[in-house]
Short mmCIF file of C-alpha atoms in Angstrom, two decimals:
data_model
loop_
_atom_site.label_atom_id
_atom_site.label_comp_id
_atom_site.label_asym_id
_atom_site.label_seq_id
_atom_site.Cartn_x
_atom_site.Cartn_y
_atom_site.Cartn_z
CA MET Q 1 90.17 -53.44 45.70
CA GLU Q 2 90.46 -50.05 47.44
CA TYR Q 3 87.33 -48.22 48.60
CA TYR Q 4 86.95 -44.61 49.60
CA LEU Q 5 84.59 -42.33 51.46
CA TYR Q 6 83.57 -39.20 49.57
CA VAL Q 7 81.49 -36.08 50.17
CA TYR Q 8 79.70 -33.56 47.99
CA LEU Q 9 79.99 -29.95 49.21
CA ASP Q 10 77.76 -26.99 48.29
CA PRO Q 11 80.00 -24.29 46.69
CA ARG Q 12 77.44 -21.61 47.66
CA LYS Q 13 77.82 -22.24 51.41
CA ALA Q 14 81.36 -21.48 52.56
CA GLY Q 15 82.36 -21.76 56.22
CA VAL Q 16 83.90 -24.12 58.76
CA PHE Q 17 81.97 -27.37 59.11
CA SER Q 18 83.54 -29.84 61.57
CA TYR Q 19 82.32 -33.39 62.17
CA GLY Q 20 84.64 -35.53 64.30
CA GLU Q 21 87.93 -36.00 62.47
CA PHE Q 22 86.67 -34.19 59.35
CA THR Q 23 86.53 -30.43 58.73
CA PHE Q 24 85.17 -28.97 55.48
CA ASP Q 25 85.33 -25.41 54.13
CA HIS Q 26 81.87 -25.72 52.55
CA GLU Q 27 78.65 -27.34 53.78
CA PRO Q 28 78.34 -31.06 52.91
CA PHE Q 29 75.12 -32.26 51.26
CA TYR Q 30 75.90 -35.87 50.41
CA VAL Q 31 78.12 -38.65 51.81
CA GLY Q 32 78.91 -41.79 49.84
CA LYS Q 33 81.26 -44.74 49.57
CA GLY Q 34 82.68 -46.29 46.42
CA HIS Q 35 85.64 -47.24 44.30
CA GLY Q 36 86.94 -46.23 40.90
CA SER Q 37 84.88 -43.38 39.43
CA ARG Q 38 81.86 -43.91 41.70
CA LYS Q 39 82.13 -40.40 43.17
CA ASN Q 40 81.30 -38.90 39.74
CA HIS Q 41 78.29 -41.15 39.07
CA HIS Q 42 75.80 -38.71 40.61
CA LEU Q 43 76.78 -36.09 38.04
CA TYR Q 44 75.75 -38.52 35.28
CA GLU Q 45 72.42 -39.10 37.06
CA SER Q 46 71.66 -35.40 37.00
CA GLU Q 47 72.50 -35.07 33.29
CA ILE Q 48 69.94 -37.63 32.08
CA LYS Q 49 66.41 -37.49 33.44
CA ARG Q 50 65.22 -41.02 34.16
CA GLY Q 51 62.49 -40.34 36.66
CA ASN Q 52 65.14 -39.64 39.30
CA SER Q 53 64.04 -36.66 41.39
CA SER Q 54 65.83 -37.51 44.65
CA PRO Q 55 66.90 -34.61 46.91
CA LYS Q 56 70.54 -35.25 46.00
CA VAL Q 57 69.90 -35.06 42.24
CA ALA Q 58 67.65 -32.02 42.69
CA LYS Q 59 70.46 -30.24 44.56
CA ILE Q 60 73.03 -31.06 41.86
CA ARG Q 61 70.67 -29.88 39.12
CA LYS Q 62 70.06 -26.64 41.01
CA LEU Q 63 73.80 -26.00 41.15
CA GLN Q 64 74.14 -26.83 37.45
CA SER Q 65 71.34 -24.40 36.60
CA LEU Q 66 73.44 -21.71 38.32
CA GLU Q 67 76.48 -22.84 36.29
CA LEU Q 68 78.12 -24.24 39.44
CA LYS Q 69 79.51 -27.67 40.23
CA PRO Q 70 79.49 -29.50 43.57
CA ILE Q 71 82.86 -29.83 45.29
CA ILE Q 72 83.71 -33.54 45.40
CA LEU Q 73 86.29 -34.79 47.92
CA GLU Q 74 87.71 -38.24 48.68
CA ILE Q 75 88.22 -38.00 52.44
CA LYS Q 76 89.28 -41.50 53.53
CA HIS Q 77 90.45 -44.76 51.95
CA PHE Q 78 89.84 -48.37 53.00
CA SER Q 79 91.10 -51.81 52.02
CA ASP Q 80 87.75 -53.56 52.62
CA GLU Q 81 84.14 -52.71 51.83
CA THR Q 82 82.66 -53.48 55.26
CA THR Q 83 84.84 -50.90 57.02
CA ALA Q 84 83.97 -48.36 54.34
CA TYR Q 85 80.22 -48.90 54.90
CA ASN Q 86 80.63 -48.59 58.67
CA GLU Q 87 82.54 -45.31 58.34
CA GLU Q 88 79.97 -44.00 55.86
CA THR Q 89 77.19 -44.78 58.34
CA LYS Q 90 79.00 -43.03 61.21
CA LEU Q 91 79.62 -39.87 59.18
CA ILE Q 92 76.01 -39.69 57.93
CA GLN Q 93 74.76 -40.02 61.52
CA MET Q 94 77.24 -37.38 62.69
CA ILE Q 95 76.26 -34.79 60.05
CA GLY Q 96 72.53 -35.59 59.93
CA SER Q 97 69.88 -35.71 57.21
CA ASP Q 98 66.33 -34.38 57.01
CA PHE Q 99 65.43 -37.41 54.89
CA ILE Q 100 66.32 -40.19 57.38
CA SER Q 101 63.86 -40.45 60.25
CA ASP Q 102 66.00 -42.31 62.82
CA ILE Q 103 68.95 -39.86 62.91
CA LYS Q 104 69.22 -36.14 63.67
CA ASP Q 105 68.24 -33.53 61.09
CA GLY Q 106 71.05 -32.07 59.03
CA PRO Q 107 72.15 -30.75 55.62
CA LEU Q 108 72.67 -34.15 53.96
CA THR Q 109 70.36 -35.37 51.19
CA ASN Q 110 71.11 -39.05 51.94
CA MET Q 111 67.87 -41.05 52.17
CA MET Q 112 69.18 -44.37 53.51
CA ILE Q 113 71.59 -45.43 56.22
CA THR Q 114 72.91 -48.91 56.90
CA SER Q 115 75.98 -50.62 58.32
CA ASP Q 116 75.33 -53.70 56.23
CA SER Q 117 75.82 -54.17 52.51
CA PRO Q 118 73.26 -51.91 50.82
CA PRO Q 119 70.17 -53.69 49.46
CA SER Q 120 70.19 -53.46 45.68
CA HIS Q 121 66.62 -54.02 44.44
CA ARG Q 122 67.31 -53.07 40.84
CA GLY Q 123 65.84 -55.67 38.47
CA LYS Q 124 64.39 -57.74 41.32
CA SER Q 125 60.79 -58.88 41.60
CA TYR Q 126 58.63 -58.22 44.65
CA LEU Q 127 59.05 -61.88 45.61
CA GLU Q 128 62.85 -61.56 45.62
CA ILE Q 129 62.66 -58.48 47.82
CA TYR Q 130 59.95 -59.54 50.28
CA LYS Q 131 60.69 -63.31 50.31
CA THR Q 132 57.10 -64.63 50.54
CA PRO Q 133 54.25 -64.44 47.97
CA GLU Q 134 51.92 -62.95 50.61
CA ARG Q 135 54.22 -60.05 51.53
CA ALA Q 136 55.15 -59.48 47.90
CA GLU Q 137 51.49 -59.18 46.88
CA GLU Q 138 50.72 -56.92 49.86
CA GLN Q 139 53.52 -54.48 48.98
CA ARG Q 140 52.71 -54.54 45.26
CA ALA Q 141 49.06 -53.72 46.01
CA LYS Q 142 50.01 -50.91 48.43
CA ARG Q 143 52.33 -49.24 45.95
CA HIS Q 144 49.86 -49.63 43.11
CA ALA Q 145 47.09 -48.05 45.21
CA ALA Q 146 49.37 -45.20 46.31
CA GLN Q 147 50.32 -44.43 42.72
CA LEU Q 148 46.69 -44.48 41.55
CA ALA Q 149 45.72 -42.18 44.43
CA VAL Q 150 47.97 -39.41 43.13
CA GLY Q 151 46.94 -39.82 39.50
CA GLY Q 152 49.53 -42.29 38.24
CA TYR Q 153 53.24 -41.86 37.54
CA PHE Q 154 52.89 -38.23 36.43
CA LYS Q 155 50.25 -37.48 39.09
CA GLY Q 156 47.68 -36.70 36.41
CA GLY Q 157 49.85 -34.10 34.73
CA LYS Q 158 51.57 -33.88 31.36
CA HIS Q 159 54.90 -32.48 30.26
CA THR Q 160 54.63 -28.87 29.14
CA GLU Q 161 56.28 -27.76 25.92
CA GLU Q 162 58.86 -25.91 28.02
CA VAL Q 163 59.78 -29.08 29.91
CA LYS Q 164 60.00 -31.05 26.66
CA LYS Q 165 62.32 -28.41 25.20
CA LYS Q 166 64.53 -28.48 28.31
CA ALA Q 167 64.81 -32.27 28.11
CA LYS Q 168 65.68 -32.07 24.42
CA ASP Q 169 68.29 -29.37 25.01
CA ARG Q 170 69.79 -31.34 27.93
CA SER Q 171 70.07 -34.45 25.78
CA LYS Q 172 71.65 -32.48 22.92
CA LYS Q 173 74.15 -30.87 25.29
CA LEU Q 174 74.98 -34.26 26.79
CA GLN Q 175 75.78 -35.73 23.39
CA GLU Q 176 77.98 -32.75 22.56
CA ASN Q 177 79.89 -33.31 25.82
CA GLY Q 178 80.67 -36.93 25.01
CA GLY Q 179 77.44 -38.81 25.76
CA PHE Q 180 76.23 -40.41 28.99
CA ARG Q 181 79.79 -40.96 30.24
CA LEU Q 182 80.69 -37.31 29.53
CA GLY Q 183 83.60 -38.32 27.32
CA ILE Q 184 85.20 -40.60 29.94
CA ALA Q 185 86.68 -43.65 28.21
CA HIS Q 186 86.15 -47.21 29.48
CA THR Q 187 89.14 -48.77 31.26
CA ASP Q 188 90.93 -51.75 29.67
CA LYS Q 189 89.47 -54.01 32.37
CA CYS Q 190 85.95 -52.79 31.61
CA LYS Q 191 86.50 -53.27 27.86
CA ALA Q 192 87.69 -56.86 28.48
CA GLN Q 193 84.57 -57.60 30.57
CA MET Q 194 82.30 -56.13 27.89
CA LYS Q 195 84.02 -58.24 25.22
CA TYR Q 196 83.57 -61.38 27.34
CA ILE Q 197 79.88 -60.67 27.95
CA LYS Q 198 79.35 -60.11 24.23
CA GLN Q 199 81.00 -63.45 23.46
CA ILE Q 200 78.95 -65.49 25.92
CA SER Q 201 75.72 -63.75 24.90
CA HIS Q 202 76.15 -65.28 21.43
CA ASN Q 203 76.97 -68.75 22.73
CA PRO Q 204 74.87 -71.19 20.65
CA ALA Q 205 74.52 -73.57 23.62
CA CYS Q 206 71.39 -72.28 25.37
CA LYS Q 207 68.04 -73.52 26.66
CA LEU Q 208 64.68 -74.13 25.06
CA TYR Q 209 61.88 -72.95 27.35
CA THR Q 210 58.35 -74.30 27.25
CA ILE Q 211 55.99 -71.65 28.60
CA THR Q 212 52.24 -71.33 29.07
CA ASP Q 213 49.84 -68.48 29.71
CA GLY Q 214 47.09 -70.96 30.57
CA GLU Q 215 45.65 -70.95 27.07
CA HIS Q 216 48.63 -71.50 24.76
CA ILE Q 217 51.96 -73.32 24.77
CA TYR Q 218 55.02 -71.32 23.71
CA LYS Q 219 58.54 -72.54 22.97
CA THR Q 220 61.49 -70.16 22.85
CA ALA Q 221 65.28 -70.17 23.02
CA LYS Q 222 65.27 -66.39 23.53
CA LEU Q 223 63.57 -65.91 26.88
CA ASN Q 224 64.56 -62.26 27.26
CA ARG Q 225 63.12 -61.22 23.88
CA PHE Q 226 60.05 -63.41 24.48
CA CYS Q 227 59.32 -61.60 27.76
CA ILE Q 228 59.81 -58.17 26.19
CA TYR Q 229 57.49 -59.08 23.31
CA ASN Q 230 54.76 -60.31 25.68
CA LYS Q 231 55.34 -57.53 28.25
CA ILE Q 232 56.03 -59.85 31.17
CA SER Q 233 58.85 -60.00 33.74
CA GLU Q 234 61.69 -62.38 32.90
CA SER Q 235 63.07 -62.33 36.47
CA THR Q 236 59.64 -63.12 37.96
CA LEU Q 237 59.12 -65.94 35.46
CA ARG Q 238 62.50 -67.49 36.35
CA ILE Q 239 62.02 -67.15 40.11
CA PHE Q 240 58.60 -68.80 40.13
CA TYR Q 241 59.98 -71.58 37.92
CA ASP Q 242 62.91 -72.20 40.28
CA LYS Q 243 60.59 -72.27 43.30
CA ASN Q 244 57.89 -74.27 41.46
CA LEU Q 245 55.23 -71.66 42.26
CA ASP Q 246 52.42 -70.06 40.25
CA CYS Q 247 52.52 -66.30 39.66
CA LYS Q 248 49.21 -64.89 40.91
CA SER Q 249 49.74 -61.14 40.58
CA GLY Q 250 51.40 -58.44 38.53
CA LYS Q 251 51.96 -58.35 34.80
CA THR Q 252 53.29 -61.96 34.82
CA LYS Q 253 50.11 -63.35 36.41
CA GLY Q 254 49.03 -66.63 34.76
CA TRP Q 255 52.36 -67.17 32.97
CA LYS Q 256 54.57 -70.14 33.86
CA ILE Q 257 57.67 -71.93 32.60
CA LEU Q 258 56.72 -75.59 32.33
CA LYS Q 259 60.21 -76.88 31.58
CA SER Q 260 63.60 -75.98 30.14
CA ALA Q 261 66.12 -78.13 28.29
CA PRO Q 262 69.50 -77.55 26.60
CA ILE Q 263 69.35 -76.79 22.90
CA ASP Q 264 71.90 -76.02 20.17
CA VAL Q 265 70.40 -73.14 18.20
CA VAL Q 266 73.05 -73.53 15.49
CA ASN Q 267 71.80 -76.97 14.52
CA ASP Q 268 68.16 -76.31 15.38
CA LYS Q 269 67.47 -73.52 12.88
CA LYS Q 270 63.80 -73.33 13.84
CA TYR Q 271 64.51 -71.65 17.18
CA ALA Q 272 67.55 -69.73 15.94
CA ARG Q 273 65.44 -67.75 13.46
CA CYS Q 274 62.33 -66.93 15.49
CA ILE Q 275 61.60 -65.54 18.94
CA PHE Q 276 59.05 -68.23 19.80
CA THR Q 277 56.53 -70.74 18.50
CA LYS Q 278 52.92 -70.84 19.66
CA GLU Q 279 50.24 -73.53 19.73
CA LYS Q 280 46.90 -74.09 21.43
CA ARG Q 281 47.14 -75.87 24.77
CA ALA Q 282 45.51 -79.30 24.78
#
């Protein structure tokens, strides 16, 4: 797989901007690494508001509000990911960012710098990220307290009618332009992967989970839907089961998988037709 280094330039700020082997005719405001259509992903982020208000997205939205588009350039290609990350790190350090404390200030909106593979925390529990129950609970409590201190997720405020209208108009415009992918079709490889995932997701050979909340015993062959219904974390439930630990904090506190066993939901109609069964714990 081929990787590339890319930059976003501000079309409003023309000039000569030289950084080592690279010279740009407009000021750079973001440096990234990727493959395929990764360089365009940030445009999709700015089109749909999902709580993302990072400096990078704010800059792109500002340009879009002025009916401008960032200049996107692929500036170097690599045959391996590690080299690409190292080069990305060097260029970010060379240009500088006001949002990274351990490098010089500069025009970039990058908020993280690393020479290693980037830590992806999406979908992970605090335990997965911080490794020990003590650290996980400490970080969860800190973040919860910090959020409460500013009045919750919306900092005590509410969306105005103007903001609601803007969101509605943005969504309508997005659909007219071809949806979230802006009319870009999936590749044949992507379509094949999606077809495979769809096939295995309907595989009748699955597991029957026996779960308790301390008061009741539940049995389900549809763990994902069970967790959504009961508003608990599936990933946390699985991790604590694998490590044979009790969950003592968060929304999954008190819940535990007691055991799991293979089941054929085609022949066992009881669990094929319902999300779960429930009975009083003895």
